Coordinates of C-alpha atoms and ligand atoms in Angstrom, one line a residue:
Chain D
X1380 CA 48.2 29.5 -25.3
X1381 CA 48.3 30.8 -21.7
X1382 CA 46.5 33.8 -20.5
X1383 CA 47.0 36.3 -17.7
X1384 CA 46.3 35.8 -14.1
X1385 CA 42.7 35.1 -12.9
X1386 CA 41.5 37.2 -10.1
X1387 CA 38.6 35.9 -8.0
X1388 CA 36.7 38.0 -5.5
X1389 CA 33.6 38.1 -3.4
X1390 CA 31.4 35.4 -1.9
X1391 CA 32.1 31.9 -3.3
X1392 CA 29.4 30.0 -1.4
X1393 CA 26.7 27.9 -3.0
X1394 CA 23.9 30.3 -2.2
X1395 CA 25.8 33.3 -3.6
X1396 CA 27.0 31.5 -6.7
X1397 CA 23.7 29.9 -7.6
X1398 CA 22.2 32.7 -9.7
X1399 CA 25.3 33.0 -11.9
X1400 CA 26.2 29.3 -11.9
X1401 CA 25.8 28.5 -15.6
X1402 CA 27.8 31.5 -16.7
X1403 CA 30.5 30.8 -14.1
X1404 CA 30.8 27.2 -15.2
X1405 CA 31.3 28.3 -18.8
X1406 CA 34.0 30.8 -17.8
X1407 CA 35.8 28.3 -15.7
X1408 CA 35.7 25.6 -18.3
X1409 CA 37.3 28.0 -20.8
X1410 CA 39.9 29.5 -18.5
X1411 CA 40.3 26.8 -15.9
X1412 CA 43.3 25.1 -17.3
X1413 CA 44.8 28.0 -19.2
X1414 CA 45.1 30.9 -16.8
X1415 CA 48.7 31.5 -15.9
X1416 CA 48.0 32.1 -12.2
X1417 CA 45.2 32.3 -9.8
X1418 CA 44.7 35.0 -7.2
X1419 CA 42.1 34.2 -4.5
X1420 CA 43.1 36.9 -2.1
X1421 CA 39.9 39.0 -2.6
X1422 CA 37.6 36.0 -1.9
X1423 CA 35.7 36.9 1.3
X1424 CA 33.9 33.6 1.8
X1425 CA 34.2 30.2 0.3
X1426 CA 32.3 27.0 1.1
X1427 CA 32.9 23.4 0.0
X1428 CA 31.0 23.9 -3.1
X1429 CA 32.9 26.9 -4.2
X1430 CA 36.2 25.1 -3.5
X1431 CA 35.0 22.1 -5.4
X1432 CA 34.0 24.1 -8.4
X1433 CA 37.5 25.6 -8.6
X1434 CA 39.2 22.3 -7.9
X1435 CA 37.3 20.6 -10.8
X1436 CA 38.1 23.6 -13.1
X1437 CA 41.8 23.1 -12.3
X1438 CA 41.5 19.5 -13.4
X1439 CA 41.8 18.1 -9.9
X1440 CA 45.3 19.4 -9.2
X1441 CA 46.8 22.6 -7.9
X1442 CA 47.8 25.1 -10.6
X1443 CA 51.5 26.1 -10.8
X1444 CA 50.9 29.6 -9.4
X1445 CA 48.1 30.2 -7.0
X1446 CA 47.6 32.8 -4.3
X1447 CA 45.5 31.2 -1.6
X1448 CA 44.9 33.2 1.6
X1449 CA 45.4 31.2 4.8
X1450 CA 41.7 31.4 5.6
X1451 CA 40.8 29.4 2.5
X1452 CA 43.5 26.7 3.0
X1453 CA 41.3 24.5 5.2
X1454 CA 38.3 24.4 2.8
X1455 CA 40.6 23.7 -0.2
X1456 CA 42.3 21.0 1.7
X1457 CA 38.9 19.4 2.5
X1458 CA 37.9 19.2 -1.1
X1459 CA 41.3 18.0 -2.1
X1460 CA 41.1 15.1 0.4
X1461 CA 37.6 14.1 -0.6
X1462 CA 37.7 10.5 -1.8
X1463 CA 37.9 10.1 -5.6
X1464 CA 34.6 9.4 -7.3
X1465 CA 34.7 5.7 -8.1
X1466 CA 31.9 3.7 -9.6
X1467 CA 32.1 -0.1 -9.7
X1468 CA 31.6 -1.4 -13.2
X1469 CA 28.3 -3.4 -13.3
X1470 CA 28.8 -7.1 -13.4
X1471 CA 27.4 -8.6 -16.6
X1472 CA 27.6 -12.3 -17.2
X1473 CA 25.4 -15.3 -17.3
X1474 CA 25.0 -15.4 -13.5
X1475 CA 23.1 -12.1 -13.7
X1476 CA 20.6 -13.5 -16.1
X1477 CA 20.3 -16.7 -14.1
X1478 CA 19.6 -14.7 -10.9
X1479 CA 16.9 -12.7 -12.7
X1480 CA 15.3 -15.9 -13.7
X1481 CA 15.4 -17.3 -10.2
X1482 CA 14.3 -14.3 -8.4
X1483 CA 10.5 -14.7 -8.8
X1484 CA 10.8 -18.3 -7.7
X1485 CA 12.7 -17.4 -4.6
X1486 CA 10.3 -14.6 -3.8
X1487 CA 7.3 -17.0 -4.0
X1488 CA 9.2 -19.5 -1.8
X1489 CA 10.0 -16.8 0.8
X1490 CA 6.3 -15.7 0.8
X1491 CA 5.2 -19.3 1.2
X1492 CA 7.7 -19.9 4.0
X1493 CA 6.8 -16.7 5.8
X1494 CA 3.1 -17.4 5.5
X1495 CA 3.4 -20.9 6.8
X1496 CA 5.6 -19.8 9.7
X1497 CA 3.0 -17.2 10.7
X1498 CA 0.1 -19.6 10.3
X1499 CA 1.9 -22.1 12.5
X1500 CA 2.7 -19.5 15.2
X1501 CA -0.9 -18.3 15.2
X1502 CA -2.2 -21.9 15.6
X1503 CA 0.3 -22.6 18.4
X1504 CA -0.7 -19.3 20.2
X1505 CA -4.4 -20.3 19.9
X1506 CA -3.6 -23.7 21.4
X1507 CA -1.6 -22.1 24.2
X1508 CA -4.6 -19.9 25.0
X1509 CA -6.7 -22.9 25.6
X1510 CA -4.6 -23.8 28.6
X1511 CA -4.2 -20.2 29.8
X1512 CA -7.5 -18.6 29.2
X1513 CA -6.5 -15.6 31.4
X1514 CA -4.1 -14.5 28.6
X1515 CA -6.8 -14.3 26.0
X1516 CA -6.5 -10.8 24.5
X1517 CA -10.2 -9.9 24.9
X1518 CA -9.6 -6.1 24.6
X1519 CA -7.7 -6.5 21.3
X1520 CA -10.4 -8.9 20.1
X1521 CA -13.3 -6.6 20.8
X1522 CA -11.4 -3.6 19.4
X1523 CA -10.8 -5.5 16.2
X1524 CA -14.4 -6.7 16.1
X1525 CA -15.6 -3.1 16.4
X1526 CA -13.1 -1.7 13.9
X1527 CA -13.7 -4.4 11.3
X1528 CA -17.4 -5.0 11.8
X1529 CA -19.3 -2.3 13.4
X1530 CA -17.5 0.6 11.7
X1531 CA -18.2 -1.1 8.3
X1532 CA -21.9 -1.3 8.8
X1533 CA -23.0 1.9 7.0
X1534 CA -20.8 1.5 3.9
X1535 CA -21.7 -2.2 3.6
X1536 CA -25.4 -1.4 3.8
X1537 CA -25.1 1.4 1.2
X1538 CA -23.1 -0.7 -1.3
X1539 CA -25.3 -3.8 -0.8
X1540 CA -28.5 -1.8 -1.2
X1541 CA -27.4 -0.2 -4.5
X1542 CA -26.0 -3.4 -5.9
X1543 CA -29.3 -5.1 -5.1
X1544 CA -31.2 -2.4 -7.0
X1545 CA -29.0 -2.6 -10.0
X1546 CA -29.0 -6.4 -10.1
X1547 CA -32.8 -6.7 -9.7
X1548 CA -33.4 -4.0 -12.3
X1549 CA -31.2 -5.7 -15.0
X1550 CA -32.6 -9.2 -14.3
X1551 CA -36.2 -7.9 -14.3
X1552 CA -35.8 -6.5 -17.8
X1553 CA -34.6 -9.9 -19.1
X1554 CA -37.1 -12.0 -17.2
X1555 CA -40.0 -10.1 -18.4
X1556 CA -39.2 -10.9 -22.0
X1557 CA -39.7 -14.6 -21.1
X1558 CA -42.7 -14.0 -18.8
X1559 CA -40.7 -15.5 -16.0
X1560 CA -41.2 -12.7 -13.6
X1561 CA -41.5 -14.8 -10.5
X1562 CA -38.0 -16.3 -11.0
X1563 CA -36.5 -13.0 -10.0
X1564 CA -36.9 -14.0 -6.4
X1565 CA -34.9 -17.2 -7.0
X1566 CA -32.2 -15.4 -8.8
X1567 CA -31.8 -12.6 -6.3
X1568 CA -32.1 -14.9 -3.3
X1569 CA -29.6 -17.5 -4.3
X1570 CA -27.2 -15.1 -6.1
X1571 CA -27.0 -12.7 -3.2
X1572 CA -27.0 -15.0 -0.3
X1573 CA -24.6 -17.5 -1.7
X1574 CA -22.3 -15.5 -3.9
X1575 CA -22.7 -11.7 -4.1
X1576 CA -23.0 -11.0 -0.4
X1577 CA -19.9 -12.8 0.8
X1578 CA -17.7 -11.6 -2.1
X1579 CA -18.9 -8.0 -1.9
X1580 CA -18.3 -7.8 1.8
X1581 CA -14.9 -9.4 1.5
X1582 CA -13.8 -6.9 -1.1
X1583 CA -15.0 -4.1 1.0
X1584 CA -13.3 -5.4 4.1
X1585 CA -10.1 -6.2 2.3
X1586 CA -9.9 -2.6 1.2
X1587 CA -10.9 -1.1 4.5
X1588 CA -9.5 -3.4 7.2
X1589 CA -6.9 -5.4 5.3
X1590 CA -4.9 -2.3 4.4
X1591 CA -5.4 -1.0 8.0
X1592 CA -4.0 -4.1 9.5
X1593 CA -1.0 -4.2 7.2
X1594 CA -0.2 -0.5 7.8
X1595 CA -0.6 -0.9 11.5
X1596 CA 1.9 -3.8 11.7
X1597 CA 4.2 -1.9 9.4
X1598 CA 4.3 1.3 11.4
X1599 CA 4.9 -0.7 14.5
X1600 CA 7.9 -2.2 12.7
X1601 CA 9.1 1.2 11.7
X1602 CA 8.8 2.7 15.2
X1603 CA 10.3 -0.5 16.7
X1604 CA 7.1 -1.2 18.7
X1605 CA 7.2 -4.8 17.5
X1606 CA 10.7 -5.1 19.0
X1607 CA 9.6 -3.5 22.2
X1608 CA 6.7 -6.0 22.5
X1609 CA 9.1 -8.9 21.9
X1610 CA 11.5 -7.7 24.5
X1611 CA 8.6 -7.5 27.0
X1612 CA 7.9 -11.1 26.3
X1613 CA 4.6 -10.4 24.5
X1614 CA 4.1 -12.4 21.3
X1615 CA 3.0 -10.2 18.4
X1616 CA 1.2 -13.3 17.0
X1617 CA -0.9 -13.7 20.1
X1618 CA -1.5 -10.0 20.9
X1619 CA -1.9 -8.5 17.4
X1620 CA -2.6 -11.2 14.8
X1621 CA -4.7 -13.8 16.6
X1622 CA -7.4 -11.3 17.8
X1623 CA -7.7 -10.0 14.2
X1624 CA -8.0 -13.4 12.7
X1625 CA -10.7 -14.4 15.3
X1626 CA -12.5 -11.2 14.9
X1627 CA -12.6 -11.6 11.2
X1628 CA -13.9 -15.2 11.5
X1629 CA -16.8 -14.1 13.7
X1630 CA -17.7 -10.7 12.4
X1631 CA -17.7 -11.6 8.7
X1632 CA -20.8 -13.9 8.8
X1633 CA -22.6 -11.1 10.5
X1634 CA -21.5 -8.6 7.9
X1635 CA -22.5 -11.0 5.2
X1636 CA -26.0 -11.3 6.7
X1637 CA -26.2 -7.5 7.0
X1638 CA -25.1 -6.8 3.5
X1639 CA -27.2 -9.6 1.9
X1640 CA -30.2 -8.2 3.7
X1641 CA -29.5 -4.7 2.4
X1642 CA -29.0 -6.1 -1.1
X1643 CA -32.2 -8.1 -0.9
X1644 CA -33.9 -4.9 0.3
X1645 CA -32.6 -3.1 -2.7
X1646 CA -33.7 -5.9 -4.9
X1647 CA -37.2 -5.9 -3.3
X1648 CA -37.6 -2.2 -4.0
X1649 CA -36.5 -2.5 -7.7
X1650 CA -38.8 -5.6 -8.1
X1651 CA -41.8 -3.8 -6.7
X1652 CA -41.2 -0.8 -9.1
X1653 CA -40.3 -2.8 -12.1
X1654 CA -42.4 -6.0 -12.0
X1655 CA -45.1 -5.0 -9.5
X1656 CA -44.3 -7.9 -7.2
X1657 CA -45.2 -6.7 -3.7
X1658 CA -42.7 -7.0 -0.8
X1659 CA -45.0 -9.3 1.2
X1660 CA -45.0 -11.7 -1.7
X1661 CA -41.3 -11.3 -2.1
X1662 CA -40.5 -12.2 1.5
X1663 CA -42.9 -15.1 1.6
X1664 CA -41.7 -16.8 -1.6
X1665 CA -38.0 -16.0 -0.7
X1666 CA -38.4 -18.4 2.2
X1667 CA -40.0 -21.0 -0.1
X1668 CA -37.8 -21.0 -3.1
X1669 CA -34.3 -20.4 -1.6
X1670 CA -33.1 -23.4 0.5
X1671 CA -31.6 -22.4 3.8
X1672 CA -28.3 -24.1 2.9
X1673 CA -27.5 -21.0 0.8
X1674 CA -27.5 -18.8 3.8
X1675 CA -25.2 -21.3 5.6
X1676 CA -22.9 -21.4 2.6
X1677 CA -22.8 -17.6 2.6
X1678 CA -21.9 -17.5 6.3
X1679 CA -19.1 -20.1 5.8
X1680 CA -17.7 -18.3 2.9
X1681 CA -17.7 -15.0 4.8
X1682 CA -15.8 -16.6 7.6
X1683 CA -13.3 -18.3 5.4
X1684 CA -12.7 -15.1 3.3
X1685 CA -12.4 -13.1 6.5
X1686 CA -9.7 -15.4 7.9
X1687 CA -7.9 -15.3 4.6
X1688 CA -8.0 -11.5 4.5
X1689 CA -6.6 -11.2 8.0
X1690 CA -3.9 -13.7 7.5
X1691 CA -2.8 -12.2 4.2
X1692 CA -2.8 -8.7 5.6
X1693 CA -0.8 -9.7 8.7
X1694 CA 1.6 -11.7 6.5
X1695 CA 2.4 -8.6 4.4
X1696 CA 2.5 -6.4 7.5
X1697 CA 5.2 -8.6 9.1
X1698 CA 7.2 -8.5 5.9
X1699 CA 7.5 -4.7 6.0
X1700 CA 11.1 -3.4 6.3
X1701 CA 11.5 -0.4 8.6
X1702 CA 11.2 2.2 5.8
X1703 CA 8.3 4.1 4.3
X1704 CA 8.8 2.8 0.8
X1705 CA 8.4 -0.8 1.9
X1706 CA 5.4 0.2 4.0
X1707 CA 3.5 1.6 1.0
X1708 CA 4.5 -1.2 -1.3
X1709 CA 3.5 -4.0 1.1
X1710 CA 0.2 -2.3 2.0
X1711 CA -0.7 -2.2 -1.7
X1712 CA 0.4 -5.8 -2.2
X1713 CA -1.6 -6.9 0.8
X1714 CA -4.9 -5.5 -0.6
X1715 CA -4.3 -7.0 -4.0
X1716 CA -3.3 -10.3 -2.6
X1717 CA -6.3 -10.4 -0.2
X1718 CA -8.8 -9.7 -2.9
X1719 CA -7.2 -12.2 -5.2
X1720 CA -7.2 -14.9 -2.6
X1721 CA -10.8 -14.2 -1.8
X1722 CA -11.8 -14.7 -5.5
X1723 CA -9.7 -17.9 -5.7
X1724 CA -11.2 -19.3 -2.5
X1725 CA -14.6 -18.4 -3.8
X1726 CA -14.0 -20.4 -7.0
X1727 CA -12.8 -23.3 -4.9
X1728 CA -15.8 -23.2 -2.6
X1729 CA -18.2 -22.9 -5.5
X1730 CA -16.8 -26.2 -6.9
X1731 CA -16.9 -27.9 -3.5
X1732 CA -20.6 -26.9 -2.8
X1733 CA -21.9 -27.3 -6.3
X1734 CA -24.5 -29.9 -5.3
X1735 CA -25.8 -28.2 -2.2
X1736 CA -28.7 -25.8 -1.9
X1737 CA -29.5 -25.4 -5.6
X1738 CA -32.9 -26.7 -6.3
X1739 CA -33.0 -28.5 -9.7
X1740 CA -36.3 -29.0 -11.3
Chain Z
X1273 CA 23.4 44.2 12.7
X1274 CA 20.1 42.6 13.3
X1275 CA 20.1 39.3 15.1
X1276 CA 19.9 36.1 13.1
X1277 CA 17.1 34.8 15.3
X1278 CA 15.0 37.0 17.4
X1279 CA 12.4 35.6 19.8
X1280 CA 10.2 38.2 21.3
X1281 CA 7.8 37.6 24.2
X1282 CA 7.0 34.0 23.1
X1283 CA 4.2 32.2 24.9
X1284 CA 3.3 28.6 24.0
X1285 CA 0.5 26.6 25.3
X1286 CA 0.6 22.8 24.6
X1287 CA -1.6 20.1 26.0
X1288 CA -3.4 22.5 28.4
X1289 CA -0.3 23.9 30.0
X1290 CA 2.2 26.7 29.4
X1291 CA 5.5 25.6 28.0
X1292 CA 6.9 29.1 27.4
X1293 CA 5.6 32.3 29.0
X1294 CA 7.0 35.6 27.8
X1295 CA 10.3 34.1 26.6
X1296 CA 12.7 36.5 24.9
X1297 CA 16.0 35.6 23.2
X1298 CA 18.2 37.0 20.5
X1299 CA 20.9 35.1 18.7
X1300 CA 23.5 37.3 17.0
X1301 CA 25.4 36.6 13.8
X1302 CA 28.2 34.2 14.3
X1303 CA 27.3 33.1 17.8
X1304 CA 27.5 29.5 19.0
X1305 CA 24.6 29.6 21.4
X1306 CA 23.9 26.7 23.7
X1307 CA 20.4 26.2 24.9
X1308 CA 20.2 24.2 28.1
X1309 CA 17.4 23.3 30.4
X1310 CA 15.7 20.3 32.1
X1311 CA 14.0 17.6 30.1
X1312 CA 10.6 18.8 28.9
X1313 CA 11.6 22.4 29.4
X1314 CA 10.5 23.2 25.8
X1315 CA 13.9 23.3 24.0
X1316 CA 12.8 21.2 21.1
X1317 CA 9.5 23.1 20.9
X1318 CA 11.5 26.4 20.7
X1319 CA 13.7 25.1 17.8
X1320 CA 10.5 23.9 16.0
X1321 CA 9.1 27.4 16.4
X1322 CA 12.2 29.0 14.9
X1323 CA 11.9 26.8 11.8
X1324 CA 8.2 27.5 11.5
X1325 CA 7.1 23.9 12.2
X1326 CA 5.0 25.1 15.1
X1327 CA 3.5 28.4 15.9
X1328 CA 3.8 30.0 19.4
X1329 CA 0.5 30.9 21.0
X1330 CA 1.6 34.5 21.1
X1331 CA 4.8 36.4 20.4
X1332 CA 6.9 37.3 17.4
X1333 CA 9.7 35.4 15.8
X1334 CA 12.2 37.0 13.4
X1335 CA 14.6 34.9 11.2
X1336 CA 17.5 36.7 9.4
X1337 CA 15.9 40.0 10.4
X1338 CA 12.5 39.3 8.8
X1339 CA 9.3 38.1 10.4
X1340 CA 9.1 34.3 10.2
X1341 CA 5.8 34.1 8.4
X1342 CA 6.3 37.2 6.2
X1343 CA 6.4 37.2 2.5
X1344 CA 5.2 34.9 -0.2
X1345 CA 5.6 31.1 -0.1
X1346 CA 8.8 31.2 -2.2
X1347 CA 10.3 33.8 0.0
X1348 CA 9.5 31.8 3.1
X1349 CA 11.1 28.7 1.5
X1350 CA 14.1 30.7 0.5
X1351 CA 14.6 31.7 4.1
X1352 CA 14.3 28.1 5.2
X1353 CA 17.0 27.1 2.7
X1354 CA 19.4 29.3 4.7
X1355 CA 19.1 27.1 7.8
X1356 CA 19.9 23.5 8.6
X1357 CA 18.3 21.5 11.3
X1358 CA 19.4 18.4 13.1
X1359 CA 16.4 16.7 14.7
X1360 CA 16.6 15.0 18.1
X1361 CA 15.7 11.6 16.6
X1362 CA 17.6 12.2 13.3
X1363 CA 14.5 12.2 11.1
X1364 CA 16.4 10.6 8.2
X1365 CA 14.3 9.6 5.2
X1366 CA 13.8 5.9 5.9
X1367 CA 13.3 5.0 2.2
X1368 CA 16.6 6.6 1.1
X1369 CA 20.1 5.5 1.5
X1370 CA 22.6 7.4 3.6
X1371 CA 24.0 8.9 0.4
X1372 CA 20.6 10.0 -0.9
X1373 CA 19.7 11.4 2.5
X1374 CA 22.7 13.7 2.5
X1375 CA 22.4 14.5 -1.3
X1376 CA 18.7 15.4 -0.8
X1377 CA 19.1 19.1 0.1
X1378 CA 21.8 19.5 -2.5
X1379 CA 19.6 18.1 -5.2
X1380 CA 16.7 20.2 -4.0
X1381 CA 18.8 23.3 -4.2
X1382 CA 19.4 22.7 -7.9
X1383 CA 22.1 23.7 -10.3
X1384 CA 24.7 21.1 -9.1
X1385 CA 26.0 18.3 -11.2
X1386 CA 25.7 14.8 -10.0
X1387 CA 29.5 14.3 -9.9
X1388 CA 29.8 17.4 -7.7
X1389 CA 27.0 16.1 -5.4
X1390 CA 28.9 12.9 -5.1
X1391 CA 32.1 14.6 -4.0
X1392 CA 30.3 16.9 -1.6
X1393 CA 28.3 14.1 0.0
X1394 CA 31.4 11.9 0.4
X1395 CA 33.3 14.9 1.9
X1396 CA 30.5 15.5 4.3
X1397 CA 30.4 11.8 5.3
X1398 CA 34.2 12.0 6.0
X1399 CA 33.7 15.1 8.1
X1400 CA 31.3 13.4 10.4
X1401 CA 33.5 10.4 10.6
X1402 CA 31.8 7.9 8.4
X1403 CA 33.4 6.0 5.6
X1404 CA 32.3 5.8 1.9
X1405 CA 31.1 2.3 2.3
X1406 CA 28.4 3.5 4.8
X1407 CA 26.9 5.6 1.9
X1408 CA 24.9 2.7 0.6
X1409 CA 23.3 1.7 3.9
X1410 CA 19.7 2.4 4.8
X1411 CA 18.8 4.4 7.9
X1412 CA 17.4 1.3 9.6
X1413 CA 20.8 -0.4 9.3
X1414 CA 22.6 2.3 11.2
X1415 CA 23.6 2.5 14.9
X1416 CA 22.0 5.2 17.0
X1417 CA 25.2 7.3 16.9
X1418 CA 25.6 6.9 13.2
X1419 CA 22.0 8.1 12.6
X1420 CA 23.0 11.3 14.5
X1421 CA 26.1 11.8 12.4
X1422 CA 24.3 11.2 9.1
X1423 CA 21.6 13.7 10.2
X1424 CA 24.3 16.1 11.0
X1425 CA 25.9 15.6 7.6
X1426 CA 22.5 16.3 6.0
X1427 CA 22.0 19.4 8.1
X1428 CA 25.5 20.6 7.0
X1429 CA 25.1 19.7 3.3
X1430 CA 24.3 23.2 2.2
X1431 CA 26.7 24.7 4.7
X1432 CA 23.9 26.9 5.9
X1433 CA 24.0 30.3 7.6
X1434 CA 22.1 29.1 10.6
X1435 CA 22.4 25.6 12.1
X1436 CA 19.9 24.3 14.6
X1437 CA 21.1 21.2 16.4
X1438 CA 18.9 19.3 18.8
X1439 CA 21.2 17.3 21.1
X1440 CA 23.8 16.7 18.5
X1441 CA 26.2 14.8 20.7
X1442 CA 23.6 12.6 22.5
X1443 CA 24.5 9.0 21.7
X1444 CA 28.1 9.7 20.5
X1445 CA 31.1 8.4 22.3
X1446 CA 33.4 11.0 23.9
X1447 CA 35.9 10.9 21.1
X1448 CA 33.2 11.5 18.5
X1449 CA 31.7 14.3 20.6
X1450 CA 35.1 16.0 20.6
X1451 CA 35.5 15.5 16.9
X1452 CA 32.0 17.0 16.4
X1453 CA 33.0 20.0 18.5
X1454 CA 36.2 20.4 16.4
X1455 CA 34.2 20.1 13.1
X1456 CA 31.7 22.7 14.1
X1457 CA 34.4 25.0 15.3
X1458 CA 36.3 24.6 12.1
X1459 CA 33.3 25.3 9.9
X1460 CA 32.4 28.2 12.1
X1461 CA 35.8 29.7 11.6
X1462 CA 35.6 29.3 7.8
X1463 CA 32.0 30.1 7.1
X1464 CA 31.1 32.2 10.1
X1465 CA 27.7 30.6 10.5
X1466 CA 25.5 30.8 13.5
X1467 CA 24.7 27.8 15.6
X1468 CA 22.0 27.2 18.2
X1469 CA 22.4 23.9 19.8
X1470 CA 20.6 22.1 22.6
X1471 CA 22.7 19.9 24.8
X1472 CA 22.8 18.2 28.2
X1473 CA 26.5 17.5 27.8
X1474 CA 28.7 19.9 29.8
X1475 CA 31.8 19.0 27.9
X1476 CA 30.3 20.0 24.6
X1477 CA 28.8 23.1 26.2
X1478 CA 32.1 24.4 27.6
X1479 CA 34.1 23.5 24.5
X1480 CA 31.7 24.9 21.9
X1481 CA 29.4 27.6 23.3
X1482 CA 30.2 31.2 23.0
X1483 CA 26.9 32.0 24.8
X1484 CA 24.7 29.9 27.0
X1485 CA 21.0 30.4 27.5
X1486 CA 19.2 28.6 30.3
X1487 CA 15.6 27.7 29.6
X1488 CA 13.7 27.0 32.8
X1489 CA 10.5 28.2 34.5
X1490 CA 9.0 28.8 31.0
X1491 CA 11.5 31.6 30.1
X1492 CA 15.2 32.3 29.6
X1493 CA 16.5 32.5 33.1
X1494 CA 19.9 33.7 32.1
X1495 CA 22.0 34.1 29.1
X1496 CA 25.7 35.0 28.6
X1497 CA 29.0 33.4 28.6
X1498 CA 29.3 30.1 30.5
X1499 CA 31.1 31.9 33.4
X1500 CA 28.4 34.6 33.6
X1501 CA 25.6 32.1 33.6
X1502 CA 27.5 30.0 36.2
X1503 CA 27.7 33.0 38.5
X1504 CA 24.0 33.6 38.3
X1505 CA 22.3 33.2 41.7
X1506 CA 19.4 31.1 40.8
X1507 CA 18.6 27.8 42.5
X1508 CA 17.9 26.0 39.2
X1509 CA 21.1 27.1 37.5
X1510 CA 23.2 26.4 40.6
X1511 CA 21.7 22.9 40.8
X1512 CA 22.0 22.3 37.1
X1513 CA 25.7 23.0 36.9
X1514 CA 26.5 21.5 40.4
X1515 CA 25.0 18.3 39.3
X1516 CA 27.0 18.1 36.1
X1517 CA 30.2 19.1 37.9
X1518 CA 29.8 16.3 40.4
X1519 CA 29.3 13.8 37.7
X1520 CA 32.4 15.1 35.9
X1521 CA 34.6 14.9 38.9
X1522 CA 33.5 11.5 40.2
X1523 CA 36.2 9.5 38.4
X1524 CA 38.9 11.8 39.5
X1525 CA 38.2 11.2 43.2
Ligands
LIG2585 N1 2.3 18.2 20.5 C1 2.3 18.4 21.9 N2 1.2 18.3 22.6 C2 1.2 18.5 23.9 N3 2.3 18.7 24.6 C3 3.4 18.8 24.0 C4 3.5 18.6 22.6 N4 4.8 18.7 22.2 C5 5.5 18.9 23.4 N5 4.7 19.0 24.4 C6 5.1 19.2 25.8 O1 5.9 20.4 25.8 C7 6.9 20.2 26.8 C8 8.2 20.6 26.1 O2 8.6 19.6 25.2 P1 10.0 19.6 24.4 O3 10.0 18.5 23.5 O4 10.1 21.0 23.8 O5 11.0 19.4 25.6 P2 12.6 19.4 25.5 O6 13.0 20.6 26.3 O7 13.1 19.3 24.1 O8 13.0 18.1 26.4 P3 14.1 17.0 26.1 O9 15.4 17.6 26.7 O10 13.6 15.8 26.9 O11 14.2 16.7 24.6 C9 6.8 18.8 27.3 O12 6.3 18.9 28.6 C10 5.9 18.1 26.3 O13 5.2 17.1 27.0
LIG2586 MG1 14.0 17.8 23.0

């Protein structure tokens, strides 16, 4: 059944149509293909959307009888010429499944390759600096030292102190049951200096500085600063990565010492309150019952963890594609990977040093 | 009819120095207004102030006849929906494809079907001289001129009443510049929108502008048709146009 002629009038632009769009769509879907003729002469304004709406209502072809004022010819023509909407059918065969299986493997391989390449470049740059000491990036090194180390002092002390209190309090409750009060000093001393201090600091630094390093490299990629550096013949490995790795290696033992001291201080306070062991006694017997090797192991761990954090953070920073999505994804991944590698390395070092510095009676 | 954009006695202090001092300018409905001036004269700053991204130190701005900061949040946003802006550096969303960048304002507007959005986006891509296969690229994979054209397509997506273009033809080859001028002229004829554009390109200026405003010495030195401005006896204006003319005529000699 055909109906009479459809008369359109007024403003057919997106902003004007928006409030009545659902009603209009319904009307057009009913009459679009049935109206005998279309009269658009009273339309004052029509944008691409208005034209598209009509064009789709007409079933993508011009109706037999249509009155189109000359002013609207161009906009109609534009919509008519718009490329047809095509969507490629998704490929579904065994290759897709195979690719899905292989992807994690390839990803790991590409990470390993990228990491090794970066490590090699950093070592080469370090070797090159031995022959050209003038090119040593002192400023970048001291800036990194300050950012990673000095700025972390307050938070490291706070966290260390509180953990020390908690640890000493819990241990004291158990030890008192056995009447082994004096052993609290051994437990706190060895536990904190050898294990807790380095790991605690590393997790803090991975969260604070690891993410900062990754984000910095990533933003430099997004803003093409890395490219600008490369064009000026400045190696990003030498100027950006090496100083951070070195700063981590040197500042982490100091942070470990600082945090362990704070944790022992916290432990001392809790011990005094809980077990009535005075701080003078605590300090004197700490030196007697905890072999100094534990402190050295703590320093070495701190250094190793720091280098790992810096390398992992830089690795993910260099992988960032120039877009914000990749930036956030890699920054998250960098922190997770840095903390994970710290824990793995800690396990490894624990096995390697199991015979050192633990007095067995 | 009240002007689309009205800048009244604008003064702007940035980084310890005055960028604008008592600047006044009206842009009437349907005008193609070119804003010219030396580098660092404060043209981008002015466009940012019109969109409300930056507040002038003093002075009043009216957009579509209403004070820029008047009304509730929703009203302010509704006013902003009526304008499109092309940023000097493109400002494409780096995490979205070309297609999604152009579709973004359409999706935000609401009420459109995804199939319609597809057609509109591809049509816009065609208008700025890009092909459908460019739709899947990421902004980082585009050439400098392509970034400009995608940004233009995004600014045009809603076919707004007011278009602010910051150096739209910088980085385009002469043929593309001419195509850009033709596109804006055609849309202007159909939709009757208002355009304020910043340009250093005298060809674009003379082909497109119905009015020219010269921004120098922290204010609008002159405004009017190209010939009127050209005739103004001011050293800066004389130098500005003489310099460009010499450049233009060099190959002919
Ligand atoms: N956030 C800011 N802080 C301090 N100064 C600024 C800031 N933004 C802009 N300026 C200064 O304001 C002046 C005008 O800048 P603006 O970007 O508006 O210039 P422009 O006319 O667009 O120049 P161009 O043609 O080079 O793009 C410049 O001198 C700039 O240094
Ligand atoms: Mg500018």
